[in-house]
PDB file of C-alpha atoms in Angstrom:
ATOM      1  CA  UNK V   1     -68.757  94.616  66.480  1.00  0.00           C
ATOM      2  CA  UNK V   2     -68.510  91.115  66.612  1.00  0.00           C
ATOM      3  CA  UNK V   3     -65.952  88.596  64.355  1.00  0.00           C
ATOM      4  CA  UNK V   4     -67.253  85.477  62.630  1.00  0.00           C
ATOM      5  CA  UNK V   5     -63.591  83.437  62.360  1.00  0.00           C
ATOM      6  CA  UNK V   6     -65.661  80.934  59.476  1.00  0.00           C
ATOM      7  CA  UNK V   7     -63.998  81.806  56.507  1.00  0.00           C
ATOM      8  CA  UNK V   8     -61.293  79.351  55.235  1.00  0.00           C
ATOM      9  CA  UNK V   9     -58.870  81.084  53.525  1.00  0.00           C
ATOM     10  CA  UNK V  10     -59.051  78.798  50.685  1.00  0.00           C
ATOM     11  CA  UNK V  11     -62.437  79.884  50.117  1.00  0.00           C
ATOM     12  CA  UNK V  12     -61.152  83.801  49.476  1.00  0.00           C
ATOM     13  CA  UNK V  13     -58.517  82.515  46.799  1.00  0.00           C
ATOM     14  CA  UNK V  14     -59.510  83.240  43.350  1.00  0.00           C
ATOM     15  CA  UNK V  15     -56.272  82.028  41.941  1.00  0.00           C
ATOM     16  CA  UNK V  16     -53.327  79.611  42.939  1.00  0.00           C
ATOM     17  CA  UNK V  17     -50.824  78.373  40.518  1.00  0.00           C
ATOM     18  CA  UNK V  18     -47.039  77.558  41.625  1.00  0.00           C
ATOM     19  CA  UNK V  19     -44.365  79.568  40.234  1.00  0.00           C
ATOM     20  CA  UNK V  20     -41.247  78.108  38.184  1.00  0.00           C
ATOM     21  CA  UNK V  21     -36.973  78.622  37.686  1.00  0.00           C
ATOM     22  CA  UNK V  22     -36.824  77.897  33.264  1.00  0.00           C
ATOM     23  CA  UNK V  23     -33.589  77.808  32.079  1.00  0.00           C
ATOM     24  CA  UNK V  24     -30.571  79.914  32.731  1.00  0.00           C
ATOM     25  CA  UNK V  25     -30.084  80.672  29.298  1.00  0.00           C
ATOM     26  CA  UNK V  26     -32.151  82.013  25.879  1.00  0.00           C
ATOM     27  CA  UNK V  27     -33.827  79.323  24.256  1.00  0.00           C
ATOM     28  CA  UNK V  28     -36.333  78.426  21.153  1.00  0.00           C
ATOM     29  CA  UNK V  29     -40.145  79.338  23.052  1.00  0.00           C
ATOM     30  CA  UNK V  30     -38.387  80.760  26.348  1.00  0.00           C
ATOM     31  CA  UNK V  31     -39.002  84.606  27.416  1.00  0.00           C
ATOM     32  CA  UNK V  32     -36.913  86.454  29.874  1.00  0.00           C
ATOM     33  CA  UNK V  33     -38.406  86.387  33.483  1.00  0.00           C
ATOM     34  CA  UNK V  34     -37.305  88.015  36.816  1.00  0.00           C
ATOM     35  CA  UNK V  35     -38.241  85.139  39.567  1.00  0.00           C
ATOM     36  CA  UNK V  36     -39.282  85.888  42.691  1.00  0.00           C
ATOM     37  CA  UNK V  37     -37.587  83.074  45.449  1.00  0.00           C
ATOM     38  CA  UNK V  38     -38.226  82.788  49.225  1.00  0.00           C
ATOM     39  CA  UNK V  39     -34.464  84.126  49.819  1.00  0.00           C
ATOM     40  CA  UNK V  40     -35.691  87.770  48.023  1.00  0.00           C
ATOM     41  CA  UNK V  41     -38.709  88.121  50.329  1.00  0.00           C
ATOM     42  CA  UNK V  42     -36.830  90.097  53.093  1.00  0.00           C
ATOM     43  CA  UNK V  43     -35.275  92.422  50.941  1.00  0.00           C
ATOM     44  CA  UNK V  44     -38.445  92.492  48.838  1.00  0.00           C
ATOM     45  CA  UNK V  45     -40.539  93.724  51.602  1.00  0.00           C
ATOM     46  CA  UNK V  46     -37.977  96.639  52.953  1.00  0.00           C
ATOM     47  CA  UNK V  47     -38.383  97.890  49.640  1.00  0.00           C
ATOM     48  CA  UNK V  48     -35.512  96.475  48.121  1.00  0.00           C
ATOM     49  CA  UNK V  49     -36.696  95.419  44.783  1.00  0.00           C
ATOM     50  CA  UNK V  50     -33.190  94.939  42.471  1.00  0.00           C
ATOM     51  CA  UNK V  51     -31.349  91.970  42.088  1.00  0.00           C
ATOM     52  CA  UNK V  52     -33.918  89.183  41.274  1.00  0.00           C
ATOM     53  CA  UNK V  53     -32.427  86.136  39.281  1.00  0.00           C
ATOM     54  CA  UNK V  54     -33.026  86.631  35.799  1.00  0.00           C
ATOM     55  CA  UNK V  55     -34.109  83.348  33.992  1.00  0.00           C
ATOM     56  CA  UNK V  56     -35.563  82.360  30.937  1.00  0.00           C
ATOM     57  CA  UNK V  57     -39.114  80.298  30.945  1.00  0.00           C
ATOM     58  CA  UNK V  58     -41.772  78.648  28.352  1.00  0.00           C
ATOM     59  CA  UNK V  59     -43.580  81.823  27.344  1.00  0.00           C
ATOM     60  CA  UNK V  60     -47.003  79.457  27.905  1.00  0.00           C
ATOM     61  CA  UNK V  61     -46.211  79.036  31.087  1.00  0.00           C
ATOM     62  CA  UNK V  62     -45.292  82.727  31.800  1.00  0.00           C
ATOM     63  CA  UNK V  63     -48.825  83.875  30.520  1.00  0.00           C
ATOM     64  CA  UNK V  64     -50.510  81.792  33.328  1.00  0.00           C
ATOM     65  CA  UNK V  65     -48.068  82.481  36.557  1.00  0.00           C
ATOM     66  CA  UNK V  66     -46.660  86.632  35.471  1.00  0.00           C
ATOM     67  CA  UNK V  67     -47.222  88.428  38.649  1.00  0.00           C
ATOM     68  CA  UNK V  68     -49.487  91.608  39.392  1.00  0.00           C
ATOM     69  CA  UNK V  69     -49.383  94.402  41.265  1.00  0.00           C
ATOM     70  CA  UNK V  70     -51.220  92.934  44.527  1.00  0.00           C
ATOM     71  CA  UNK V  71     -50.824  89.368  44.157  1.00  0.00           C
ATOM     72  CA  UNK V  72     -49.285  87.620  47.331  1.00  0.00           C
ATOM     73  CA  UNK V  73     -46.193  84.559  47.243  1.00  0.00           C
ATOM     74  CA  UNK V  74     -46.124  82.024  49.635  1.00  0.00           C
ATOM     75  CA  UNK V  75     -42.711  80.287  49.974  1.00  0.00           C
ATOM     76  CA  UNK V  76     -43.826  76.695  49.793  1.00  0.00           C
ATOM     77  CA  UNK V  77     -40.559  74.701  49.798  1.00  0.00           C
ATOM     78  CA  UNK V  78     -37.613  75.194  51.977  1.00  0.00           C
ATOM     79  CA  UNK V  79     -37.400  76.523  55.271  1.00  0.00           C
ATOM     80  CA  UNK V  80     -35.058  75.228  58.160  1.00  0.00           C
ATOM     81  CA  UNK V  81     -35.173  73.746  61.801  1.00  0.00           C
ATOM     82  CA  UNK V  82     -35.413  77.154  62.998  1.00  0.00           C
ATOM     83  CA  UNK V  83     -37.375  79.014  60.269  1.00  0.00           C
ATOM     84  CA  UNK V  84     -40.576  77.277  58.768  1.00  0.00           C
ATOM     85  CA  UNK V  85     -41.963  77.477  55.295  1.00  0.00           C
ATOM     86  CA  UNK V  86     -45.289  80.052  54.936  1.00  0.00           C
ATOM     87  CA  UNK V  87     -43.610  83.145  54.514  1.00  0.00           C
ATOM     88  CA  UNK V  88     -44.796  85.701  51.961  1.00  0.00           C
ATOM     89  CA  UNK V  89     -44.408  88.537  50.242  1.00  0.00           C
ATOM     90  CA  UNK V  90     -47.121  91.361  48.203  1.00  0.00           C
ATOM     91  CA  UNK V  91     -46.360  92.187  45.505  1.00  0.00           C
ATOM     92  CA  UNK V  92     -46.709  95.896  44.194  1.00  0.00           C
ATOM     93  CA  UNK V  93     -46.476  97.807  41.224  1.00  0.00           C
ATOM     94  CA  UNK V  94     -43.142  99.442  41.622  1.00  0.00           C
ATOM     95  CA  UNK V  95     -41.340  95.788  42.294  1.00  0.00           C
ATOM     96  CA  UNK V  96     -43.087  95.020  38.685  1.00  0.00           C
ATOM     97  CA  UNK V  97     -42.262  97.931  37.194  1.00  0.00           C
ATOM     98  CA  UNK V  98     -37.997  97.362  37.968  1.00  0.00           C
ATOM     99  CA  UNK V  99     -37.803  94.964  35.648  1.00  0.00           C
ATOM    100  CA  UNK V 100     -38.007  95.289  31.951  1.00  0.00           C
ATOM    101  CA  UNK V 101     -39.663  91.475  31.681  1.00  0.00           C
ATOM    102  CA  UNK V 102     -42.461  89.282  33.432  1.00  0.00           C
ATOM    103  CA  UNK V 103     -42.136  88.735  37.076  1.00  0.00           C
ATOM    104  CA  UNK V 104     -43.149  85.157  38.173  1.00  0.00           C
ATOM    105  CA  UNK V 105     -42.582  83.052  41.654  1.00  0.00           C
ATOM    106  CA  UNK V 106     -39.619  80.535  41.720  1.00  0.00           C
ATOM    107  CA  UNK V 107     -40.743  76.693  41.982  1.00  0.00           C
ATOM    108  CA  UNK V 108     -40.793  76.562  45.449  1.00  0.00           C
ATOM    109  CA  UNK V 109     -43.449  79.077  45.721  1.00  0.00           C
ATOM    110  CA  UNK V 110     -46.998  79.735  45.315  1.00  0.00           C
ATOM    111  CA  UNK V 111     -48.812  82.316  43.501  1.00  0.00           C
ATOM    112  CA  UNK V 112     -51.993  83.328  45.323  1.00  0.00           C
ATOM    113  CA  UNK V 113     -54.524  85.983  44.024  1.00  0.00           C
ATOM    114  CA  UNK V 114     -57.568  86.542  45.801  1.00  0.00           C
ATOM    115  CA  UNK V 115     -61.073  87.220  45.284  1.00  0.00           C
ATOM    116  CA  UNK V 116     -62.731  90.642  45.409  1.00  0.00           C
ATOM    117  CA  UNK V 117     -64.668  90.567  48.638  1.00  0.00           C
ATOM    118  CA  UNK V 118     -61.268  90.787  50.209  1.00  0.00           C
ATOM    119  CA  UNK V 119     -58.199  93.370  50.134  1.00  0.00           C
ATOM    120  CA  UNK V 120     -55.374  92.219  49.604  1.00  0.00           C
ATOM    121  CA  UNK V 121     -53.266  94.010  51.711  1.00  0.00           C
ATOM    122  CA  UNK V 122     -55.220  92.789  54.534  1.00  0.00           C
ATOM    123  CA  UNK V 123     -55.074  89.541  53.704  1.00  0.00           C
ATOM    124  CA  UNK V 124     -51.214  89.934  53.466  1.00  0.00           C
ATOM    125  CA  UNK V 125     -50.403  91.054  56.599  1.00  0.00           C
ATOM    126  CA  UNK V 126     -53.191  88.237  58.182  1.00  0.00           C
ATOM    127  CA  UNK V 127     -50.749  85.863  56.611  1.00  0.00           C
ATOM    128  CA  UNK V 128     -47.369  87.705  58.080  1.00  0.00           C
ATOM    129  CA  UNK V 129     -49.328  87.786  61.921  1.00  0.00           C
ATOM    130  CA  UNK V 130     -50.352  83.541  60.940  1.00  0.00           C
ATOM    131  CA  UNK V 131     -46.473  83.106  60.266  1.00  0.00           C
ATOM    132  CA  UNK V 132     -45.022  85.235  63.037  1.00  0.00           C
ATOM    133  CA  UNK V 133     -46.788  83.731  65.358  1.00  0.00           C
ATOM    134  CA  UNK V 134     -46.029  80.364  64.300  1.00  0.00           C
ATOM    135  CA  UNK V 135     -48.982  78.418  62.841  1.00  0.00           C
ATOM    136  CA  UNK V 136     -47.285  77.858  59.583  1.00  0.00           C
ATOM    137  CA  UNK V 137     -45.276  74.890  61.640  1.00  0.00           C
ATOM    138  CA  UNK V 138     -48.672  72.904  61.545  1.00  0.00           C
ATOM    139  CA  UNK V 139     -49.063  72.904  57.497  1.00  0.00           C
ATOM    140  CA  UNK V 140     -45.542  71.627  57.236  1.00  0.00           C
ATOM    141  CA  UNK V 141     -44.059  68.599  56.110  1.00  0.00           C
ATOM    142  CA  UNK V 142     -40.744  67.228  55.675  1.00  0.00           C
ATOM    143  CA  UNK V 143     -39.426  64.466  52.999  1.00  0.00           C
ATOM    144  CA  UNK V 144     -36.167  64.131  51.375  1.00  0.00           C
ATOM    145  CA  UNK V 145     -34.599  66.612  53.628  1.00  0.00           C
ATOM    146  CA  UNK V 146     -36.580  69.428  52.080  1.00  0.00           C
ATOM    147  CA  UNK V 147     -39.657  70.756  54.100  1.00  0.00           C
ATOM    148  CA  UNK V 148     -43.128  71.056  51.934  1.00  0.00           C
ATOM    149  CA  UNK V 149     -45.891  73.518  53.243  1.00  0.00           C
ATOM    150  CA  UNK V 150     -49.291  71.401  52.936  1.00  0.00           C
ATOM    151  CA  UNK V 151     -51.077  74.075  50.805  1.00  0.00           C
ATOM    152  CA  UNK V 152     -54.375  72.039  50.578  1.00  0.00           C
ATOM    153  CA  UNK V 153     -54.753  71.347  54.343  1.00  0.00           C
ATOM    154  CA  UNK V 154     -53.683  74.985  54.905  1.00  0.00           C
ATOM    155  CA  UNK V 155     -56.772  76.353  52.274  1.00  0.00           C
ATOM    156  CA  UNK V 156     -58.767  74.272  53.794  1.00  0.00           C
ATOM    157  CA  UNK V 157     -58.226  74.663  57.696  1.00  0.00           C
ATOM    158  CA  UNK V 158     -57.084  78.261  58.545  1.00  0.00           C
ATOM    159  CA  UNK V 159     -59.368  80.611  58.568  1.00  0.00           C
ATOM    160  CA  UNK V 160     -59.861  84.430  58.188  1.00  0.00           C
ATOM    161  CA  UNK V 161     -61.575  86.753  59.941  1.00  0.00           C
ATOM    162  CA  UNK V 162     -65.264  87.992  58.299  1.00  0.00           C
ATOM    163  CA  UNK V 163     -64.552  91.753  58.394  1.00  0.00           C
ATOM    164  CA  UNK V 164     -66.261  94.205  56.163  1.00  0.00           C
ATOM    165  CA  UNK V 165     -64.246  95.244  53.133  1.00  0.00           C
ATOM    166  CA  UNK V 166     -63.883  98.740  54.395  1.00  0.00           C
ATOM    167  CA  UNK V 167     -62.699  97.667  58.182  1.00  0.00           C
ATOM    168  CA  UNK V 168     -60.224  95.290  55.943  1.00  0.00           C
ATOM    169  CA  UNK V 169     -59.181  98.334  54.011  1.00  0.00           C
ATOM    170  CA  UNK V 170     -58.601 100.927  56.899  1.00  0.00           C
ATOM    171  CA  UNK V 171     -56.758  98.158  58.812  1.00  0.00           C
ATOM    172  CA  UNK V 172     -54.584  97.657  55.740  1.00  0.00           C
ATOM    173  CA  UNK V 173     -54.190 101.205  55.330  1.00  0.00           C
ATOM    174  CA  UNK V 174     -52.613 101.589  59.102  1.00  0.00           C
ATOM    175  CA  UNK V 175     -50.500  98.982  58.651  1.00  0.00           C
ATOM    176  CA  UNK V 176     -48.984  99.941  55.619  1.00  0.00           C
ATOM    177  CA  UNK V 177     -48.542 103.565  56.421  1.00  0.00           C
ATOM    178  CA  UNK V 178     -46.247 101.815  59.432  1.00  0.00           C
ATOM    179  CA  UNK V 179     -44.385  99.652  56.846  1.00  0.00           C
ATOM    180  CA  UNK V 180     -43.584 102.410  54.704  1.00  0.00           C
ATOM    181  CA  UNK V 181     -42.127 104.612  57.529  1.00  0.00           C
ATOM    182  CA  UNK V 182     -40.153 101.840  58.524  1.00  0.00           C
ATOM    183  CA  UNK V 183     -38.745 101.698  54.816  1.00  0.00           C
ATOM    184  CA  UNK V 184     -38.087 105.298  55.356  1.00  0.00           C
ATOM    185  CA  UNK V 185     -36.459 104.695  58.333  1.00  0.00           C
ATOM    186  CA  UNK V 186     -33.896 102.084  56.904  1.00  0.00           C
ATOM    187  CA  UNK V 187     -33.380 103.846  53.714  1.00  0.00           C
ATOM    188  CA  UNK V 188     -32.145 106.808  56.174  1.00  0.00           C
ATOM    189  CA  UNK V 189     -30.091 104.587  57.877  1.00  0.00           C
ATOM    190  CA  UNK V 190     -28.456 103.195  55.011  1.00  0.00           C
ATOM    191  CA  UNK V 191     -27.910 106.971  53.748  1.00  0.00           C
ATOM    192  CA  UNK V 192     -26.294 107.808  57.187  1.00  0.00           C
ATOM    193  CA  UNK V 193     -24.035 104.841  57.107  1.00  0.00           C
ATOM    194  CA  UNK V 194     -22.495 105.416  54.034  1.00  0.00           C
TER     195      UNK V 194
END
């Protein structure tokens, strides 16, 4: 079976909207949020899911950027010399279901939610293969000391393979039965060590 590499990824995107920080304390119109920042992805994705910073946002706001199970956040803003921006993280329904509140992505990252001809989870760990192998470095800028990701250039230019939704899913489904016995695994090995 043959792959037609044509798709821009931006073209797959139903939704983008970038995430926000609020205040640190209650306020007239503000909501209590957990926020999702580039620093919680690691943890985030061993299955980790306490400890987000609790903030407090416009609830207008809130209503447009509250995560959902599936949803994907790009880390937008930030990196370092050694470590670019373009990492992300999927978002499920037990991370959601932690927290008592709305779960939203920090200002320097995105919100992306795609459309239904592709899954999700395939599209997820596309991105993490993109980033690991280090294309994110070409949709980066820096100014004022602070590197940007180049969202627009990046919807626009990479592009995703045209598989059918079912090869998406059963490629998805392999890859997350490996990430959760690797979660498993380090769960164990947190057990043993204490």
């Amino acid at each position: 079976m043959g792959c037609n590499f044509t798709t821009p990824i931006g073209d797959v995107i139903s939704f983008s909207r970038g995430g926000g920080w609020g205040k640190d304390s209650e306020g007239r119109g503000l909501i209590r949020v957990a926020v999702v920042r580039g620093a919680d992805f690691p943890r985030i994705a061993c299955g980790a899911y306490a400890g987000l910073a609790i903030r407090f946002e416009k609830e207008s706001k809130v209503k447009s950027m509250s995560l959902q199970a599936g949803d994907i956040v790009l880390e937008n803003s930030g990196g370092t010399d050694s470590r670019p921006t373009g990492r992300t993280v999927f978002i499920t329904q037990e991370l959601l279901d932690t927290y008592d509140c709305p779960v939203i992505p920090a200002s320097f990252c995105r919100l992306l939610r795609f459309s239904e001809k592709i899954d999700n989870s395939f599209v997820y760990y596309w991105l993490q293969d993109m980033y690991m192998k280090g294309r994110t470095w070409s949709y980066q800028n820096r100014s004022t000391g602070l590197s940007n990701f180049q969202f627009k250039v990046f919807a626009q230019e990479e592009k995703i393979p045209n598989l059918p939704l079912d090869l998406q899913k059963r490629i998805a489904s392999v890859l997350s039965s490996l990430d959760a016995k690797v979660m498993l695994n380090n769960r164990l090995n947190d057990y043993l060590t204490a």
